[in-house]
mmCIF file of C-alpha atoms in Angstrom:
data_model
loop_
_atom_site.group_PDB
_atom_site.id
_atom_site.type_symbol
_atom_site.label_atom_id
_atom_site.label_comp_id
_atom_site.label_asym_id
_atom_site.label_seq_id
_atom_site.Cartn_x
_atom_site.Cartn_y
_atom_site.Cartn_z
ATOM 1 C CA UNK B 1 110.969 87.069 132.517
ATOM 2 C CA UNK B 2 112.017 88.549 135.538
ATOM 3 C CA UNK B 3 112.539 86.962 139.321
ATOM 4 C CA UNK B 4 112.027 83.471 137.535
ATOM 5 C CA UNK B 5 111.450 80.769 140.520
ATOM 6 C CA UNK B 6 114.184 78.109 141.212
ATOM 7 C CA UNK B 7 113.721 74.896 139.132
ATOM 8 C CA UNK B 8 112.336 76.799 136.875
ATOM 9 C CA UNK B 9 113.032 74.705 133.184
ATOM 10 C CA UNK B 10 114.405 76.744 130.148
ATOM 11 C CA UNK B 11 113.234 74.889 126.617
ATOM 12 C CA UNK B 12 114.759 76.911 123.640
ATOM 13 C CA UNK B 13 112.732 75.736 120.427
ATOM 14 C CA UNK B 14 113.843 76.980 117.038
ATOM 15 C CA UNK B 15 110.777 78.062 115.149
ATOM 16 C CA UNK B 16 111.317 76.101 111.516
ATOM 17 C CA UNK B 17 108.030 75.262 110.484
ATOM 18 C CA UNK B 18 106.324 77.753 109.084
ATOM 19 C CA UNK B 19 105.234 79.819 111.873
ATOM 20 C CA UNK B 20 105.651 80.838 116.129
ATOM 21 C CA UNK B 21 101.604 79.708 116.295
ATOM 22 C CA UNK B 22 102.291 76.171 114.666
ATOM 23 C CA UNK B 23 105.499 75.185 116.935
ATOM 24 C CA UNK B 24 102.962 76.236 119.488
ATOM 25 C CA UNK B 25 100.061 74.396 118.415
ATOM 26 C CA UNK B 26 102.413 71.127 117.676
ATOM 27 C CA UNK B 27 103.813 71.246 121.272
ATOM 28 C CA UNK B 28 100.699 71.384 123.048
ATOM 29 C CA UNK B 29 98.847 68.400 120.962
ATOM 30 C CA UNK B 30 102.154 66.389 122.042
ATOM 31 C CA UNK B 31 101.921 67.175 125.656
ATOM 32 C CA UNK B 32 97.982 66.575 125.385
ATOM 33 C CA UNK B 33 98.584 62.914 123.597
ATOM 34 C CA UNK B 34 101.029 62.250 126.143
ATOM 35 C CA UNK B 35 104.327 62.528 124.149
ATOM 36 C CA UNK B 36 106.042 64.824 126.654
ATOM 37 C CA UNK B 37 107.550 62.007 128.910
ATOM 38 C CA UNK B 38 111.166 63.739 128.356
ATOM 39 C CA UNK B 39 109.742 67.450 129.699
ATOM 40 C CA UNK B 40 108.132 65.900 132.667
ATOM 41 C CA UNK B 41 105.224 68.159 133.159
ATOM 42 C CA UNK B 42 102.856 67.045 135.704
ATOM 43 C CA UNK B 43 99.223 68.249 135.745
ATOM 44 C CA UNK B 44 100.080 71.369 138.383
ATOM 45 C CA UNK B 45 102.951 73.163 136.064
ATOM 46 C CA UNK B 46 102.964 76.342 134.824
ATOM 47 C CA UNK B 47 103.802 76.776 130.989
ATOM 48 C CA UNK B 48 105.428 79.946 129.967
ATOM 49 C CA UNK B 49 105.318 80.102 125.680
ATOM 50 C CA UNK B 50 107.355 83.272 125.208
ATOM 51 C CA UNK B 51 107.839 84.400 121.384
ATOM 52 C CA UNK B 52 111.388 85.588 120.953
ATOM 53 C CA UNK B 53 110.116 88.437 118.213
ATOM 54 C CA UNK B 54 108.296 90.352 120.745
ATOM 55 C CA UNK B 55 110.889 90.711 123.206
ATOM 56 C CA UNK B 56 110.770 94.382 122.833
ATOM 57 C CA UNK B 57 107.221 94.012 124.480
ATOM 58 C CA UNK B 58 109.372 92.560 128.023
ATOM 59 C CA UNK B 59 109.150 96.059 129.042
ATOM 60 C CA UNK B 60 105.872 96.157 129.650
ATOM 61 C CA UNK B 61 105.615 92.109 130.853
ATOM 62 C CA UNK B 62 104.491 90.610 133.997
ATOM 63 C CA UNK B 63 107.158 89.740 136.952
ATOM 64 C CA UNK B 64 107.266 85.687 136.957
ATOM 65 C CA UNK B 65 106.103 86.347 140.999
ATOM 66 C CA UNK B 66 102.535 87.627 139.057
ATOM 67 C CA UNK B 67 102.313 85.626 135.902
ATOM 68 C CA UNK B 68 102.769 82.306 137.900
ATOM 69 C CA UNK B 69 100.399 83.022 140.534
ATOM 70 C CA UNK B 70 97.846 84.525 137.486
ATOM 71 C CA UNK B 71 98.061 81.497 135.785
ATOM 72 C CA UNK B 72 98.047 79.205 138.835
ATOM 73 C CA UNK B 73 94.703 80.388 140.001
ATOM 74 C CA UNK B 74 92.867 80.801 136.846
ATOM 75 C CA UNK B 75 94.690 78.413 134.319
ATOM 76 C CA UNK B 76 95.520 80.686 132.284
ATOM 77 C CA UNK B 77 97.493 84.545 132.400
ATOM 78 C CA UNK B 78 98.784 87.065 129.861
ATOM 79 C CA UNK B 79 102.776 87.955 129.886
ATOM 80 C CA UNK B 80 102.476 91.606 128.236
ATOM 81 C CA UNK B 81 100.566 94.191 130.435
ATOM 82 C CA UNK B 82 97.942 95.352 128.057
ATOM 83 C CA UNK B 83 98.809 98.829 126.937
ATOM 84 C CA UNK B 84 97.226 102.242 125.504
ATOM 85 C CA UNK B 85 98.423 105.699 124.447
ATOM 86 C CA UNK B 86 100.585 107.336 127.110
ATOM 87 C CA UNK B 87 97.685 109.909 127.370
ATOM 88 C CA UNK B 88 95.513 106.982 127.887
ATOM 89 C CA UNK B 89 97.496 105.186 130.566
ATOM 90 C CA UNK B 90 97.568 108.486 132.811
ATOM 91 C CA UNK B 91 93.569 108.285 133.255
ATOM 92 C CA UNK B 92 93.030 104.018 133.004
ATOM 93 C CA UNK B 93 94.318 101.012 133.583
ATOM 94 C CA UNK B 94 93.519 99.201 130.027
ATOM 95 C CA UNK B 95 92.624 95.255 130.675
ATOM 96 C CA UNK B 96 93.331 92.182 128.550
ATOM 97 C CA UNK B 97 89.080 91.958 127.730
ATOM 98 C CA UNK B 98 87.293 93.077 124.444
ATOM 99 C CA UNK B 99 83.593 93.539 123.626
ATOM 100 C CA UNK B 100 82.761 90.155 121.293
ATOM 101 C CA UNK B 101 81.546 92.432 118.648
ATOM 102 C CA UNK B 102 84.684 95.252 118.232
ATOM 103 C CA UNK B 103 86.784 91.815 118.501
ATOM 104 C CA UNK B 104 84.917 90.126 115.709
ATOM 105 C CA UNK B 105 85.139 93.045 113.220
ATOM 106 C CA UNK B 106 89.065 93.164 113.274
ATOM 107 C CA UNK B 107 90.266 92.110 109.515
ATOM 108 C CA UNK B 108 93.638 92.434 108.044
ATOM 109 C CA UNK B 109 94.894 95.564 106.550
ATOM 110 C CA UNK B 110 96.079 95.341 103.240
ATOM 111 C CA UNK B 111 94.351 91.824 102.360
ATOM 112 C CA UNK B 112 92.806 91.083 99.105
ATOM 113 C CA UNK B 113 88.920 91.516 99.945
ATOM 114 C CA UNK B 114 88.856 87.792 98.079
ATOM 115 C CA UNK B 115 91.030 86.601 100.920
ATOM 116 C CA UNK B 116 89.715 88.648 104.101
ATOM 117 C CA UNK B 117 87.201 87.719 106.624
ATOM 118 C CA UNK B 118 87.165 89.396 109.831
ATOM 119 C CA UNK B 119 88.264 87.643 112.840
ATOM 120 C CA UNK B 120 85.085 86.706 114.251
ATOM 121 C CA UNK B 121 84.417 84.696 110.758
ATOM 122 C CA UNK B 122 87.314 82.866 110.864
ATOM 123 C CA UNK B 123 86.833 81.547 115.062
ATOM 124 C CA UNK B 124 84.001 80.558 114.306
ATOM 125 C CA UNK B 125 83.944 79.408 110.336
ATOM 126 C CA UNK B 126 87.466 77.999 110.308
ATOM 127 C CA UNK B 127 88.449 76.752 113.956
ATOM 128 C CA UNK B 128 84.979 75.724 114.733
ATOM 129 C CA UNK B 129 84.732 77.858 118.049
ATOM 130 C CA UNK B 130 81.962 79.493 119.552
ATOM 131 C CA UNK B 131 83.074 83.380 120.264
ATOM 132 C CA UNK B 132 82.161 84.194 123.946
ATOM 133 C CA UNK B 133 79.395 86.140 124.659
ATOM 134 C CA UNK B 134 80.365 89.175 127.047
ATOM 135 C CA UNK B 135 84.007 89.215 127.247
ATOM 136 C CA UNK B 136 86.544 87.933 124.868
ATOM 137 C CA UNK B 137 90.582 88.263 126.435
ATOM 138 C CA UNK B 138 93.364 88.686 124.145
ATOM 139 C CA UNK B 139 97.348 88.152 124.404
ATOM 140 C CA UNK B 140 99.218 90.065 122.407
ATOM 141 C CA UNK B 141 102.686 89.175 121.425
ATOM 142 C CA UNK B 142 102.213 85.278 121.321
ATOM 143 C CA UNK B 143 103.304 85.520 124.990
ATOM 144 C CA UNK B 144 101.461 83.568 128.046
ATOM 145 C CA UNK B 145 101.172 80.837 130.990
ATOM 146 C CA UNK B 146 99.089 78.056 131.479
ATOM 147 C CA UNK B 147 98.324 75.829 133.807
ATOM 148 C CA UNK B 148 99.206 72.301 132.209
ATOM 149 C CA UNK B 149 96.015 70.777 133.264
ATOM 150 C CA UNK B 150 93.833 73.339 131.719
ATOM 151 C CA UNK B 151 95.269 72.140 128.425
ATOM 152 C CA UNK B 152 93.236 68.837 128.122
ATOM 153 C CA UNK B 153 90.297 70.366 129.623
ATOM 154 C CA UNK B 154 90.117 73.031 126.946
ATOM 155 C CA UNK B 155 89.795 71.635 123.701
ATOM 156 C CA UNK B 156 90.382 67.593 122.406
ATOM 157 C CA UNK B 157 93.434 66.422 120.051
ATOM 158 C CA UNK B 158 91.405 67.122 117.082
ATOM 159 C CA UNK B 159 91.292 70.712 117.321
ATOM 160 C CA UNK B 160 94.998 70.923 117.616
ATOM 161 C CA UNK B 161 94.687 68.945 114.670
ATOM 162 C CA UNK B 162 92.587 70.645 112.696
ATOM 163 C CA UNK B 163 94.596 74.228 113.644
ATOM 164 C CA UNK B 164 98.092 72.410 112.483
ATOM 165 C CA UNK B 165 96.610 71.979 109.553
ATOM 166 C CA UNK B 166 95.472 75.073 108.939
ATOM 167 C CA UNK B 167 98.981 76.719 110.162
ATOM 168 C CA UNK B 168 100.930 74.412 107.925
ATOM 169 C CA UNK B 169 98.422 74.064 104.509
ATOM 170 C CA UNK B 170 100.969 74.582 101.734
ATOM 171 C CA UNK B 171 98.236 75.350 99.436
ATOM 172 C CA UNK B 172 97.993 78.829 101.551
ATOM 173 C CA UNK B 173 98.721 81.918 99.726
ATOM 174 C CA UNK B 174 101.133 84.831 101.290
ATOM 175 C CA UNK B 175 97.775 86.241 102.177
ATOM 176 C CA UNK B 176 96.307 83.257 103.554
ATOM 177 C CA UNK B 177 99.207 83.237 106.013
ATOM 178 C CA UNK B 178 99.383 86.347 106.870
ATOM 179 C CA UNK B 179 95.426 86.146 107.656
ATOM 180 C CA UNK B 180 96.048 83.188 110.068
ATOM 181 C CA UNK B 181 98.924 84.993 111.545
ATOM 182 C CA UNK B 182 97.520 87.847 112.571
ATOM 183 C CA UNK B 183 94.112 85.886 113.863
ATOM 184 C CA UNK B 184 95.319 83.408 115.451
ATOM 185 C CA UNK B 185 97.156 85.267 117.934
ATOM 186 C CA UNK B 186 94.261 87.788 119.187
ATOM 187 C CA UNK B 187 92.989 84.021 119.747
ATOM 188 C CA UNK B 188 95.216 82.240 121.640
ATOM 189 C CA UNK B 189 93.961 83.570 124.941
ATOM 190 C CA UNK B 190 90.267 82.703 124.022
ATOM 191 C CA UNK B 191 91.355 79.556 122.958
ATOM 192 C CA UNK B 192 92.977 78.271 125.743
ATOM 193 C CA UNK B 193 91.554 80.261 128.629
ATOM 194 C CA UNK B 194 88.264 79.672 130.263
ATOM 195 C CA UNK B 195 85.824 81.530 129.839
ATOM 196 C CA UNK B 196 84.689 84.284 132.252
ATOM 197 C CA UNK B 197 81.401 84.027 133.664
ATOM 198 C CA UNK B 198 78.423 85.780 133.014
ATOM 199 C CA UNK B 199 78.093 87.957 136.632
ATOM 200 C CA UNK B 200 81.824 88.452 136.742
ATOM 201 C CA UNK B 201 81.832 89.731 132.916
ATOM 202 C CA UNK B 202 78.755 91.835 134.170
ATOM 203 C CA UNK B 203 80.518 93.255 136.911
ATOM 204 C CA UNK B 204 83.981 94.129 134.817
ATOM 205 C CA UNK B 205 81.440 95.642 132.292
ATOM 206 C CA UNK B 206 79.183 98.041 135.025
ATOM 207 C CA UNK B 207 82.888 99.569 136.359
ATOM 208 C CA UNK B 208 84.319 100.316 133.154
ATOM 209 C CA UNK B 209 84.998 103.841 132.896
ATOM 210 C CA UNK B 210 85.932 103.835 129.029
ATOM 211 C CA UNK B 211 86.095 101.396 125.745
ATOM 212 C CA UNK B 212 88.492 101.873 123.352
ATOM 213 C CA UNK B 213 87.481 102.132 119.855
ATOM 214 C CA UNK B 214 89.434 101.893 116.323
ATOM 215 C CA UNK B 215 91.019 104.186 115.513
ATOM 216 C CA UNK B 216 91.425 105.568 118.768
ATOM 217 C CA UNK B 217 95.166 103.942 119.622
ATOM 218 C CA UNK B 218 94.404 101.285 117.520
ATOM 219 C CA UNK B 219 92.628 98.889 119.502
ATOM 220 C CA UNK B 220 89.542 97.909 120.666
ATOM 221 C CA UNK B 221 90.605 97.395 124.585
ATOM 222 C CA UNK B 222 88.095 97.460 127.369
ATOM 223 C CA UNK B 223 89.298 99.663 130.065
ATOM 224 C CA UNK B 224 88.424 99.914 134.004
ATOM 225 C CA UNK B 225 89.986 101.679 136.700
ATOM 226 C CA UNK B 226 90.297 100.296 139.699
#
């Protein structure tokens, strides 16, 4: 991250387990049942969790002197800039937001149709979360800030729990994990971030200019232009 602010605190964490999305998951059920005496995070710090395997995606990443201040005022910000086709980029500016219902129908490419459910199935059949309604933000890249308060005011220890489990189930097949891969980081930012509300989802919505559709660049990104 670039112009990083002074006392800023470096924590390098080997990812052993089985996956980036349980090391996260693990780390923030610690901090939230108070095991992170050692860190010293008070209630007012930022959290950066920045996945080494999409550093190519720094290119296109948020200063610090915007992600900070993001995340500072609304609990929660993105690192990568959300992105489109270059043809794409010359007309918009692409957002972070996606219509519930594109988001929903994402599945896995090359899953066994046994194994595959789309992603809206699996937020709300296997995490036990309710999909929001207007606007639904995702992080690519495993790559964000968070307010450390917003962490206990998001979701309870058991849902960290419950999504450990999940993440580390050795009874998961390669597809399985792949599945959970995949999902649970166009999730992250729903999961941790609060929702938007209803008039300023409204508003985003009535100035959008043009919505992104699969295949078109691959995504399903809401775009407005400012």
């Amino acid at each position: 991250i670039e112009r990083v602010p002074k006392g800023t605190k470096i924590i390098n964490i080997p990812a052993k387990r089985h996956s980036i999305d349980l090391v996260y998951a693990e780390i923030i059920l610690g901090i939230i049942q108070g095991n992170d005496q050692k860190l010293h995070i008070r209630e007012e710090d930022i959290m950066v969790f920045l996945d080494h395997d999409h550093v190519n995606l720094l290119n296109h990443s948020f200063d610090a002197v915007d992600l900070i201040p993001a995340a500072d005022v609304n609990g929660f910000a993105c690192m990568h800039q959300p992105r489109c086709s270059s043809h794409c980029m010359a007309r918009v500016q692409p957002t972070v937001m996606h219509q519930p219902h594109m988001w929903g129908l994402f599945t896995v490419p090359g899953i066994h149709p046994k194994h595959n459910v789309t992603l809206g199935e699996w937020y709300v059949q296997t995490l036990g979360l309710e999909i929001p309604k207007i606007l639904v933000p995702v992080c690519y890249g495993r790559s964000f800030a968070i307010k450390r308060k917003q962490l206990s005011s998001r979701h309870n220890p058991s849902f960290w729990q419950h999504l450990i489990a999940i993440l580390e189930d050795d009874n998961n097949n390669n597809d399985d994990n792949v599945r959970n891969a995949y999902y649970t980081e166009r999730s992250w930012a729903a999961i941790l971030s609060q929702s938007v509300p209803p008039d300023i989802a409204n508003a985003l919505l009535h100035r959008t200019r043009l919505i992104l559709y699969p295949p078109f660049d691959g995504l399903d990104i809401t775009v407005q232009d400012w």
